Amino acid sequence: MENILGYKIIENKKIAKDVFKMMLEGDTSQITNPGQFINIELEGFYLRRPISICDYDDKTITVIYKVVGNGTDFMSNLKPGKVLNILTGLGNGFDINCDGDNPLLIGGGVGTPPMYNLCKKLLNAGKKPIVVLGFNTEEDVFSEKEFIDLGVDVYISTVDGSYGTKGFVTDIIKNLNGYSYFYACGPMPMLKALAVYAEEHGMEAQISLEERMACGIGACLGCICKTKEKDHHTNVNNTRICKDGPVFDAKEVVFA
Ligand code: FES
């Protein structure tokens, strides 16, 4: 279900290089799963900005976003008290019913935020998630403490080795044991590497492809992704990430 309402900014602060955390107050009744997203209207911008939900409760939504252009730059300068028009309850989100007790949660850069509420939901379901986060360099790292405060083990990689393990998330997960399922969100090359890893190791994986979204409302067709199965509406091997995803079974996605 989708719901357009006004949401008041409670907090909007920088937490890493070009990365901001915004907390909004308003109706959250349409949000049903971790990994869903919201679509924010910004004054003076034609298209809304789709941003994944980091966390939510019965009256607040928290998002973490990166400044990558004029819209997100404008957003980063908004002050508490400002009311934004937001569409909530978008996307399918993650299914928390997974095999095994120790699912791996893998976030790459700004693919990290949706892992936070997912981690909480899995903990509530009696699972013991392991969190692996990948960034380019130390000044990009965020959310490590928040995950540690949930009581889970957190492993971090940076490409340049300035923080945590040098390399990529795959350099960490190949040395971890005891997991049989993973959830991931991040850049496409990371998701592709993880989908290959899952297949080679006979594991199930859910991946969120939100990086590819532009309008987030099914209007621009900028989020098309190839799938192995034909779409039952269109009978072609394409799907719109914003409407049918952003979360997919890793086995279903055809990577470029
Ligand atoms: Fe525009 Fe999906 S992001 S159609």
PDB file of C-alpha atoms and ligand atoms in Angstrom:
ATOM      1  CA  MET A   1       0.000   0.000   0.000  1.00  0.00           C
ATOM      2  CA  GLU A   2       1.222   3.505  -0.773  1.00  0.00           C
ATOM      3  CA  ASN A   3       0.547   6.520   1.345  1.00  0.00           C
ATOM      4  CA  ILE A   4       1.380  10.208   0.611  1.00  0.00           C
ATOM      5  CA  LEU A   5       1.572  12.354   3.729  1.00  0.00           C
ATOM      6  CA  GLY A   6       3.523  15.150   5.387  1.00  0.00           C
ATOM      7  CA  TYR A   7       6.518  14.144   7.483  1.00  0.00           C
ATOM      8  CA  LYS A   8       8.358  16.520   9.803  1.00  0.00           C
ATOM      9  CA  ILE A   9      12.155  16.467   9.878  1.00  0.00           C
ATOM     10  CA  ILE A  10      13.336  15.749  13.424  1.00  0.00           C
ATOM     11  CA  GLU A  11      17.032  15.467  12.618  1.00  0.00           C
ATOM     12  CA  ASN A  12      19.226  15.820   9.537  1.00  0.00           C
ATOM     13  CA  LYS A  13      22.926  15.416  10.253  1.00  0.00           C
ATOM     14  CA  LYS A  14      26.149  14.397   8.560  1.00  0.00           C
ATOM     15  CA  ILE A  15      27.461  10.994   9.681  1.00  0.00           C
ATOM     16  CA  ALA A  16      30.267  10.322   7.154  1.00  0.00           C
ATOM     17  CA  LYS A  17      31.768  11.916   4.049  1.00  0.00           C
ATOM     18  CA  ASP A  18      28.790  13.140   1.956  1.00  0.00           C
ATOM     19  CA  VAL A  19      26.458  10.862   3.955  1.00  0.00           C
ATOM     20  CA  PHE A  20      23.554  12.192   6.026  1.00  0.00           C
ATOM     21  CA  LYS A  21      21.037  10.691   8.401  1.00  0.00           C
ATOM     22  CA  MET A  22      17.513  12.109   8.446  1.00  0.00           C
ATOM     23  CA  MET A  23      14.847  11.221  10.965  1.00  0.00           C
ATOM     24  CA  LEU A  24      11.253  12.039  10.057  1.00  0.00           C
ATOM     25  CA  GLU A  25       8.110  12.005  12.144  1.00  0.00           C
ATOM     26  CA  GLY A  26       4.809  10.855  10.684  1.00  0.00           C
ATOM     27  CA  ASP A  27       2.613   7.913   9.805  1.00  0.00           C
ATOM     28  CA  THR A  28       4.506   4.653   9.307  1.00  0.00           C
ATOM     29  CA  SER A  29       1.541   2.307   9.078  1.00  0.00           C
ATOM     30  CA  GLN A  30       2.186   1.483   5.408  1.00  0.00           C
ATOM     31  CA  ILE A  31       5.704   0.165   6.019  1.00  0.00           C
ATOM     32  CA  THR A  32       5.547  -3.585   6.352  1.00  0.00           C
ATOM     33  CA  ASN A  33       9.028  -4.993   5.667  1.00  0.00           C
ATOM     34  CA  PRO A  34      12.673  -4.034   6.114  1.00  0.00           C
ATOM     35  CA  GLY A  35      14.204  -3.058   2.763  1.00  0.00           C
ATOM     36  CA  GLN A  36      11.247  -0.988   1.576  1.00  0.00           C
ATOM     37  CA  PHE A  37      11.801   2.603   0.505  1.00  0.00           C
ATOM     38  CA  ILE A  38      10.199   6.038   0.616  1.00  0.00           C
ATOM     39  CA  ASN A  39       9.925   8.623  -2.140  1.00  0.00           C
ATOM     40  CA  ILE A  40      10.579  12.212  -1.070  1.00  0.00           C
ATOM     41  CA  GLU A  41       9.247  15.286  -2.889  1.00  0.00           C
ATOM     42  CA  LEU A  42      11.734  18.163  -2.877  1.00  0.00           C
ATOM     43  CA  GLU A  43      10.679  21.737  -3.723  1.00  0.00           C
ATOM     44  CA  GLY A  44      11.923  22.747  -7.156  1.00  0.00           C
ATOM     45  CA  PHE A  45      12.726  19.200  -8.299  1.00  0.00           C
ATOM     46  CA  TYR A  46      10.508  17.396 -10.763  1.00  0.00           C
ATOM     47  CA  LEU A  47      11.264  13.856  -9.652  1.00  0.00           C
ATOM     48  CA  ARG A  48      10.919  12.559  -6.122  1.00  0.00           C
ATOM     49  CA  ARG A  49      13.994  11.005  -4.507  1.00  0.00           C
ATOM     50  CA  PRO A  50      13.688   7.285  -3.654  1.00  0.00           C
ATOM     51  CA  ILE A  51      15.606   6.512  -0.455  1.00  0.00           C
ATOM     52  CA  SER A  52      15.743   3.207   1.388  1.00  0.00           C
ATOM     53  CA  ILE A  53      14.443   2.998   4.940  1.00  0.00           C
ATOM     54  CA  CYS A  54      17.167   2.461   7.518  1.00  0.00           C
ATOM     55  CA  ASP A  55      14.839   2.126  10.487  1.00  0.00           C
ATOM     56  CA  TYR A  56      11.284   2.874  11.552  1.00  0.00           C
ATOM     57  CA  ASP A  57       8.946   2.576  14.497  1.00  0.00           C
ATOM     58  CA  ASP A  58       5.313   3.513  15.010  1.00  0.00           C
ATOM     59  CA  LYS A  59       5.927   7.242  14.461  1.00  0.00           C
ATOM     60  CA  THR A  60       9.380   7.824  12.944  1.00  0.00           C
ATOM     61  CA  ILE A  61      11.280   6.880   9.811  1.00  0.00           C
ATOM     62  CA  THR A  62      15.066   7.110   9.581  1.00  0.00           C
ATOM     63  CA  VAL A  63      16.867   7.270   6.250  1.00  0.00           C
ATOM     64  CA  ILE A  64      20.567   7.508   5.465  1.00  0.00           C
ATOM     65  CA  TYR A  65      21.448   9.032   2.110  1.00  0.00           C
ATOM     66  CA  LYS A  66      24.479  10.125   0.159  1.00  0.00           C
ATOM     67  CA  VAL A  67      24.791  13.507  -1.525  1.00  0.00           C
ATOM     68  CA  VAL A  68      25.250  12.585  -5.184  1.00  0.00           C
ATOM     69  CA  GLY A  69      23.595  15.508  -6.993  1.00  0.00           C
ATOM     70  CA  ASN A  70      21.526  18.684  -6.660  1.00  0.00           C
ATOM     71  CA  GLY A  71      18.489  16.951  -5.103  1.00  0.00           C
ATOM     72  CA  THR A  72      20.345  15.198  -2.324  1.00  0.00           C
ATOM     73  CA  ASP A  73      22.499  18.312  -1.787  1.00  0.00           C
ATOM     74  CA  PHE A  74      19.272  20.319  -1.327  1.00  0.00           C
ATOM     75  CA  MET A  75      18.015  17.629   1.038  1.00  0.00           C
ATOM     76  CA  SER A  76      21.170  17.758   3.145  1.00  0.00           C
ATOM     77  CA  ASN A  77      20.533  21.456   3.837  1.00  0.00           C
ATOM     78  CA  LEU A  78      16.953  20.996   5.110  1.00  0.00           C
ATOM     79  CA  LYS A  79      16.450  21.888   8.751  1.00  0.00           C
ATOM     80  CA  PRO A  80      14.487  20.188  11.536  1.00  0.00           C
ATOM     81  CA  GLY A  81      10.864  21.333  11.603  1.00  0.00           C
ATOM     82  CA  LYS A  82      10.503  21.346   7.813  1.00  0.00           C
ATOM     83  CA  VAL A  83       7.612  19.181   6.571  1.00  0.00           C
ATOM     84  CA  LEU A  84       8.194  17.017   3.488  1.00  0.00           C
ATOM     85  CA  ASN A  85       5.657  15.317   1.253  1.00  0.00           C
ATOM     86  CA  ILE A  86       6.609  11.639   1.202  1.00  0.00           C
ATOM     87  CA  LEU A  87       5.276   8.464  -0.353  1.00  0.00           C
ATOM     88  CA  THR A  88       5.853   5.484   1.954  1.00  0.00           C
ATOM     89  CA  GLY A  89       5.355   1.733   1.877  1.00  0.00           C
ATOM     90  CA  LEU A  90       7.150   1.305  -1.463  1.00  0.00           C
ATOM     91  CA  GLY A  91       8.811  -1.861  -2.697  1.00  0.00           C
ATOM     92  CA  ASN A  92       8.593  -5.433  -1.506  1.00  0.00           C
ATOM     93  CA  GLY A  93      11.391  -5.439   1.078  1.00  0.00           C
ATOM     94  CA  PHE A  94      13.205  -8.432   2.537  1.00  0.00           C
ATOM     95  CA  ASP A  95      11.541 -11.657   3.595  1.00  0.00           C
ATOM     96  CA  ILE A  96      12.908 -12.434   7.067  1.00  0.00           C
ATOM     97  CA  ASN A  97      12.035 -16.115   6.829  1.00  0.00           C
ATOM     98  CA  CYS A  98      15.408 -17.596   5.988  1.00  0.00           C
ATOM     99  CA  ASP A  99      17.166 -20.914   6.482  1.00  0.00           C
ATOM    100  CA  GLY A 100      19.611 -21.218   9.358  1.00  0.00           C
ATOM    101  CA  ASP A 101      20.149 -19.223  12.524  1.00  0.00           C
ATOM    102  CA  ASN A 102      23.025 -17.022  11.358  1.00  0.00           C
ATOM    103  CA  PRO A 103      22.143 -15.101   8.212  1.00  0.00           C
ATOM    104  CA  LEU A 104      24.843 -12.837   6.848  1.00  0.00           C
ATOM    105  CA  LEU A 105      23.824  -9.205   6.271  1.00  0.00           C
ATOM    106  CA  ILE A 106      26.054  -7.508   3.733  1.00  0.00           C
ATOM    107  CA  GLY A 107      25.937  -3.782   3.030  1.00  0.00           C
ATOM    108  CA  GLY A 108      28.104  -1.927   0.533  1.00  0.00           C
ATOM    109  CA  GLY A 109      28.374   1.849   1.086  1.00  0.00           C
ATOM    110  CA  VAL A 110      24.900   3.395   1.079  1.00  0.00           C
ATOM    111  CA  GLY A 111      23.525  -0.108   0.647  1.00  0.00           C
ATOM    112  CA  THR A 112      24.177  -0.451   4.373  1.00  0.00           C
ATOM    113  CA  PRO A 113      21.090   1.369   5.786  1.00  0.00           C
ATOM    114  CA  PRO A 114      18.377  -1.207   4.946  1.00  0.00           C
ATOM    115  CA  MET A 115      20.453  -3.836   6.755  1.00  0.00           C
ATOM    116  CA  TYR A 116      19.830  -2.039  10.045  1.00  0.00           C
ATOM    117  CA  ASN A 117      16.084  -2.592  10.385  1.00  0.00           C
ATOM    118  CA  LEU A 118      16.507  -6.019   8.789  1.00  0.00           C
ATOM    119  CA  CYS A 119      19.015  -6.872  11.525  1.00  0.00           C
ATOM    120  CA  LYS A 120      16.539  -5.787  14.211  1.00  0.00           C
ATOM    121  CA  LYS A 121      13.720  -7.817  12.662  1.00  0.00           C
ATOM    122  CA  LEU A 122      15.901 -10.931  12.380  1.00  0.00           C
ATOM    123  CA  LEU A 123      17.008 -10.560  16.007  1.00  0.00           C
ATOM    124  CA  ASN A 124      13.362 -10.272  17.040  1.00  0.00           C
ATOM    125  CA  ALA A 125      12.687 -13.466  15.090  1.00  0.00           C
ATOM    126  CA  GLY A 126      15.323 -15.288  17.170  1.00  0.00           C
ATOM    127  CA  LYS A 127      18.101 -15.256  14.533  1.00  0.00           C
ATOM    128  CA  LYS A 128      21.674 -14.204  15.229  1.00  0.00           C
ATOM    129  CA  PRO A 129      22.765 -12.193  12.172  1.00  0.00           C
ATOM    130  CA  ILE A 130      26.383 -11.465  11.291  1.00  0.00           C
ATOM    131  CA  VAL A 131      26.959  -8.060   9.669  1.00  0.00           C
ATOM    132  CA  VAL A 132      29.575  -7.356   6.992  1.00  0.00           C
ATOM    133  CA  LEU A 133      29.955  -3.811   5.656  1.00  0.00           C
ATOM    134  CA  GLY A 134      32.153  -2.609   2.792  1.00  0.00           C
ATOM    135  CA  PHE A 135      33.324   0.947   2.097  1.00  0.00           C
ATOM    136  CA  ASN A 136      35.964   2.604  -0.051  1.00  0.00           C
ATOM    137  CA  THR A 137      37.907   4.283   2.727  1.00  0.00           C
ATOM    138  CA  GLU A 138      37.749   5.106   6.441  1.00  0.00           C
ATOM    139  CA  GLU A 139      35.992   8.470   6.030  1.00  0.00           C
ATOM    140  CA  ASP A 140      33.087   6.686   4.291  1.00  0.00           C
ATOM    141  CA  VAL A 141      32.434   4.287   7.188  1.00  0.00           C
ATOM    142  CA  PHE A 142      29.195   4.691   9.142  1.00  0.00           C
ATOM    143  CA  SER A 143      26.730   2.668  11.287  1.00  0.00           C
ATOM    144  CA  GLU A 144      29.347   0.344  12.799  1.00  0.00           C
ATOM    145  CA  LYS A 145      28.496   1.371  16.378  1.00  0.00           C
ATOM    146  CA  GLU A 146      24.742   1.161  15.732  1.00  0.00           C
ATOM    147  CA  PHE A 147      25.076  -2.479  14.662  1.00  0.00           C
ATOM    148  CA  ILE A 148      27.426  -3.309  17.555  1.00  0.00           C
ATOM    149  CA  ASP A 149      24.850  -1.782  19.921  1.00  0.00           C
ATOM    150  CA  LEU A 150      22.334  -4.332  18.615  1.00  0.00           C
ATOM    151  CA  GLY A 151      24.668  -7.023  19.948  1.00  0.00           C
ATOM    152  CA  VAL A 152      25.770  -8.550  16.639  1.00  0.00           C
ATOM    153  CA  ASP A 153      29.247  -9.234  15.262  1.00  0.00           C
ATOM    154  CA  VAL A 154      30.280  -6.605  12.714  1.00  0.00           C
ATOM    155  CA  TYR A 155      33.074  -6.930  10.141  1.00  0.00           C
ATOM    156  CA  ILE A 156      34.193  -4.030   7.958  1.00  0.00           C
ATOM    157  CA  SER A 157      36.270  -3.872   4.799  1.00  0.00           C
ATOM    158  CA  THR A 158      37.690  -0.848   3.032  1.00  0.00           C
ATOM    159  CA  VAL A 159      39.108  -0.980  -0.471  1.00  0.00           C
ATOM    160  CA  ASP A 160      42.233   0.959   0.531  1.00  0.00           C
ATOM    161  CA  GLY A 161      42.692  -0.877   3.840  1.00  0.00           C
ATOM    162  CA  SER A 162      42.436   2.352   5.894  1.00  0.00           C
ATOM    163  CA  TYR A 163      39.845   0.690   8.194  1.00  0.00           C
ATOM    164  CA  GLY A 164      39.087  -2.953   8.903  1.00  0.00           C
ATOM    165  CA  THR A 165      40.028  -5.624   6.387  1.00  0.00           C
ATOM    166  CA  LYS A 166      41.696  -4.421   3.177  1.00  0.00           C
ATOM    167  CA  GLY A 167      39.659  -5.332   0.124  1.00  0.00           C
ATOM    168  CA  PHE A 168      36.008  -6.173  -0.463  1.00  0.00           C
ATOM    169  CA  VAL A 169      33.210  -7.780   1.528  1.00  0.00           C
ATOM    170  CA  THR A 170      33.939 -11.029  -0.288  1.00  0.00           C
ATOM    171  CA  ASP A 171      37.417 -11.000   1.297  1.00  0.00           C
ATOM    172  CA  ILE A 172      35.690 -11.156   4.667  1.00  0.00           C
ATOM    173  CA  ILE A 173      32.896 -13.619   3.984  1.00  0.00           C
ATOM    174  CA  LYS A 174      35.210 -16.264   2.526  1.00  0.00           C
ATOM    175  CA  ASN A 175      36.850 -16.430   5.981  1.00  0.00           C
ATOM    176  CA  LEU A 176      33.594 -16.606   7.955  1.00  0.00           C
ATOM    177  CA  ASN A 177      31.850 -19.831   8.876  1.00  0.00           C
ATOM    178  CA  GLY A 178      28.477 -20.875  10.173  1.00  0.00           C
ATOM    179  CA  TYR A 179      26.141 -19.009   7.847  1.00  0.00           C
ATOM    180  CA  SER A 180      23.986 -20.505   5.129  1.00  0.00           C
ATOM    181  CA  TYR A 181      21.935 -17.596   3.870  1.00  0.00           C
ATOM    182  CA  PHE A 182      22.620 -13.991   3.077  1.00  0.00           C
ATOM    183  CA  TYR A 183      20.970 -10.669   2.470  1.00  0.00           C
ATOM    184  CA  ALA A 184      22.792  -7.933   0.570  1.00  0.00           C
ATOM    185  CA  CYS A 185      22.394  -4.394  -0.684  1.00  0.00           C
ATOM    186  CA  GLY A 186      25.046  -2.299  -2.409  1.00  0.00           C
ATOM    187  CA  PRO A 187      26.635  -1.527  -5.769  1.00  0.00           C
ATOM    188  CA  MET A 188      25.939  -3.879  -8.669  1.00  0.00           C
ATOM    189  CA  PRO A 189      29.494  -5.301  -8.944  1.00  0.00           C
ATOM    190  CA  MET A 190      29.284  -6.307  -5.264  1.00  0.00           C
ATOM    191  CA  LEU A 191      25.854  -7.891  -5.707  1.00  0.00           C
ATOM    192  CA  LYS A 192      27.044  -9.743  -8.789  1.00  0.00           C
ATOM    193  CA  ALA A 193      30.083 -11.109  -6.918  1.00  0.00           C
ATOM    194  CA  LEU A 194      27.826 -12.178  -4.047  1.00  0.00           C
ATOM    195  CA  ALA A 195      25.285 -13.833  -6.344  1.00  0.00           C
ATOM    196  CA  VAL A 196      28.110 -15.858  -7.915  1.00  0.00           C
ATOM    197  CA  TYR A 197      29.449 -16.723  -4.454  1.00  0.00           C
ATOM    198  CA  ALA A 198      25.995 -17.847  -3.286  1.00  0.00           C
ATOM    199  CA  GLU A 199      25.541 -20.049  -6.340  1.00  0.00           C
ATOM    200  CA  GLU A 200      28.995 -21.615  -6.015  1.00  0.00           C
ATOM    201  CA  HIS A 201      28.352 -22.396  -2.353  1.00  0.00           C
ATOM    202  CA  GLY A 202      24.767 -23.577  -2.784  1.00  0.00           C
ATOM    203  CA  MET A 203      23.367 -20.760  -0.630  1.00  0.00           C
ATOM    204  CA  GLU A 204      20.160 -18.801  -0.854  1.00  0.00           C
ATOM    205  CA  ALA A 205      20.434 -15.032  -1.029  1.00  0.00           C
ATOM    206  CA  GLN A 206      18.144 -12.036  -1.232  1.00  0.00           C
ATOM    207  CA  ILE A 207      19.654  -8.962  -2.865  1.00  0.00           C
ATOM    208  CA  SER A 208      18.305  -5.419  -3.050  1.00  0.00           C
ATOM    209  CA  LEU A 209      18.970  -3.642  -6.347  1.00  0.00           C
ATOM    210  CA  GLU A 210      17.912  -0.182  -5.227  1.00  0.00           C
ATOM    211  CA  GLU A 211      21.071   1.439  -6.542  1.00  0.00           C
ATOM    212  CA  ARG A 212      19.488   1.341  -9.984  1.00  0.00           C
ATOM    213  CA  MET A 213      16.371   3.351  -9.086  1.00  0.00           C
ATOM    214  CA  ALA A 214      15.742   6.836 -10.459  1.00  0.00           C
ATOM    215  CA  CYS A 215      12.104   7.980 -10.164  1.00  0.00           C
ATOM    216  CA  GLY A 216      11.048   5.126  -7.890  1.00  0.00           C
ATOM    217  CA  ILE A 217       7.425   5.248  -9.071  1.00  0.00           C
ATOM    218  CA  GLY A 218       7.477   3.174 -12.231  1.00  0.00           C
ATOM    219  CA  ALA A 219       7.581   6.194 -14.555  1.00  0.00           C
ATOM    220  CA  CYS A 220      11.071   6.460 -16.006  1.00  0.00           C
ATOM    221  CA  LEU A 221      11.895   2.818 -16.851  1.00  0.00           C
ATOM    222  CA  GLY A 222      15.424   3.628 -15.719  1.00  0.00           C
ATOM    223  CA  CYS A 223      15.435   0.709 -13.318  1.00  0.00           C
ATOM    224  CA  ILE A 224      14.870  -2.194 -15.702  1.00  0.00           C
ATOM    225  CA  CYS A 225      16.747  -5.328 -14.762  1.00  0.00           C
ATOM    226  CA  LYS A 226      17.016  -8.583 -16.684  1.00  0.00           C
ATOM    227  CA  THR A 227      15.599 -11.678 -15.022  1.00  0.00           C
ATOM    228  CA  LYS A 228      15.837 -15.389 -15.774  1.00  0.00           C
ATOM    229  CA  GLU A 229      12.075 -15.881 -15.600  1.00  0.00           C
ATOM    230  CA  LYS A 230       9.640 -14.003 -17.819  1.00  0.00           C
ATOM    231  CA  ASP A 231       7.540 -11.299 -16.152  1.00  0.00           C
ATOM    232  CA  HIS A 232       4.031 -12.726 -15.907  1.00  0.00           C
ATOM    233  CA  HIS A 233       2.458  -9.382 -16.972  1.00  0.00           C
ATOM    234  CA  THR A 234       4.650  -8.530 -19.954  1.00  0.00           C
ATOM    235  CA  ASN A 235       5.993 -11.983 -20.875  1.00  0.00           C
ATOM    236  CA  VAL A 236       9.545 -10.617 -21.257  1.00  0.00           C
ATOM    237  CA  ASN A 237      12.644 -11.239 -19.157  1.00  0.00           C
ATOM    238  CA  ASN A 238      12.606  -7.750 -17.689  1.00  0.00           C
ATOM    239  CA  THR A 239      11.452  -6.322 -14.425  1.00  0.00           C
ATOM    240  CA  ARG A 240      11.152  -2.859 -12.911  1.00  0.00           C
ATOM    241  CA  ILE A 241      13.234  -2.749  -9.760  1.00  0.00           C
ATOM    242  CA  CYS A 242      11.057  -0.067  -8.163  1.00  0.00           C
ATOM    243  CA  LYS A 243       7.773  -1.885  -8.752  1.00  0.00           C
ATOM    244  CA  ASP A 244       8.690  -5.577  -8.521  1.00  0.00           C
ATOM    245  CA  GLY A 245      11.673  -5.165  -6.170  1.00  0.00           C
ATOM    246  CA  PRO A 246      13.919  -3.769  -5.004  1.00  0.00           C
ATOM    247  CA  VAL A 247      14.578  -7.139  -3.340  1.00  0.00           C
ATOM    248  CA  PHE A 248      15.042 -10.205  -5.531  1.00  0.00           C
ATOM    249  CA  ASP A 249      16.181 -13.765  -5.107  1.00  0.00           C
ATOM    250  CA  ALA A 250      19.827 -13.643  -6.251  1.00  0.00           C
ATOM    251  CA  LYS A 251      19.193 -16.622  -8.550  1.00  0.00           C
ATOM    252  CA  GLU A 252      16.553 -14.668 -10.490  1.00  0.00           C
ATOM    253  CA  VAL A 253      18.737 -11.750 -11.558  1.00  0.00           C
ATOM    254  CA  VAL A 254      20.754 -11.678 -14.789  1.00  0.00           C
ATOM    255  CA  PHE A 255      23.762  -9.420 -14.249  1.00  0.00           C
ATOM    256  CA  ALA A 256      25.314  -7.447 -17.113  1.00  0.00           C
TER     257      ALA A 256
HETATM  258 FE1  FES B   1      11.759   4.852 -12.599  1.00  0.00          FE
HETATM  259 FE2  FES B   1      11.666   2.314 -11.709  1.00  0.00          FE
HETATM  260  S1  FES B   1      12.943   3.919 -11.037  1.00  0.00           S
HETATM  261  S2  FES B   1      10.586   3.180 -13.383  1.00  0.00           S
END
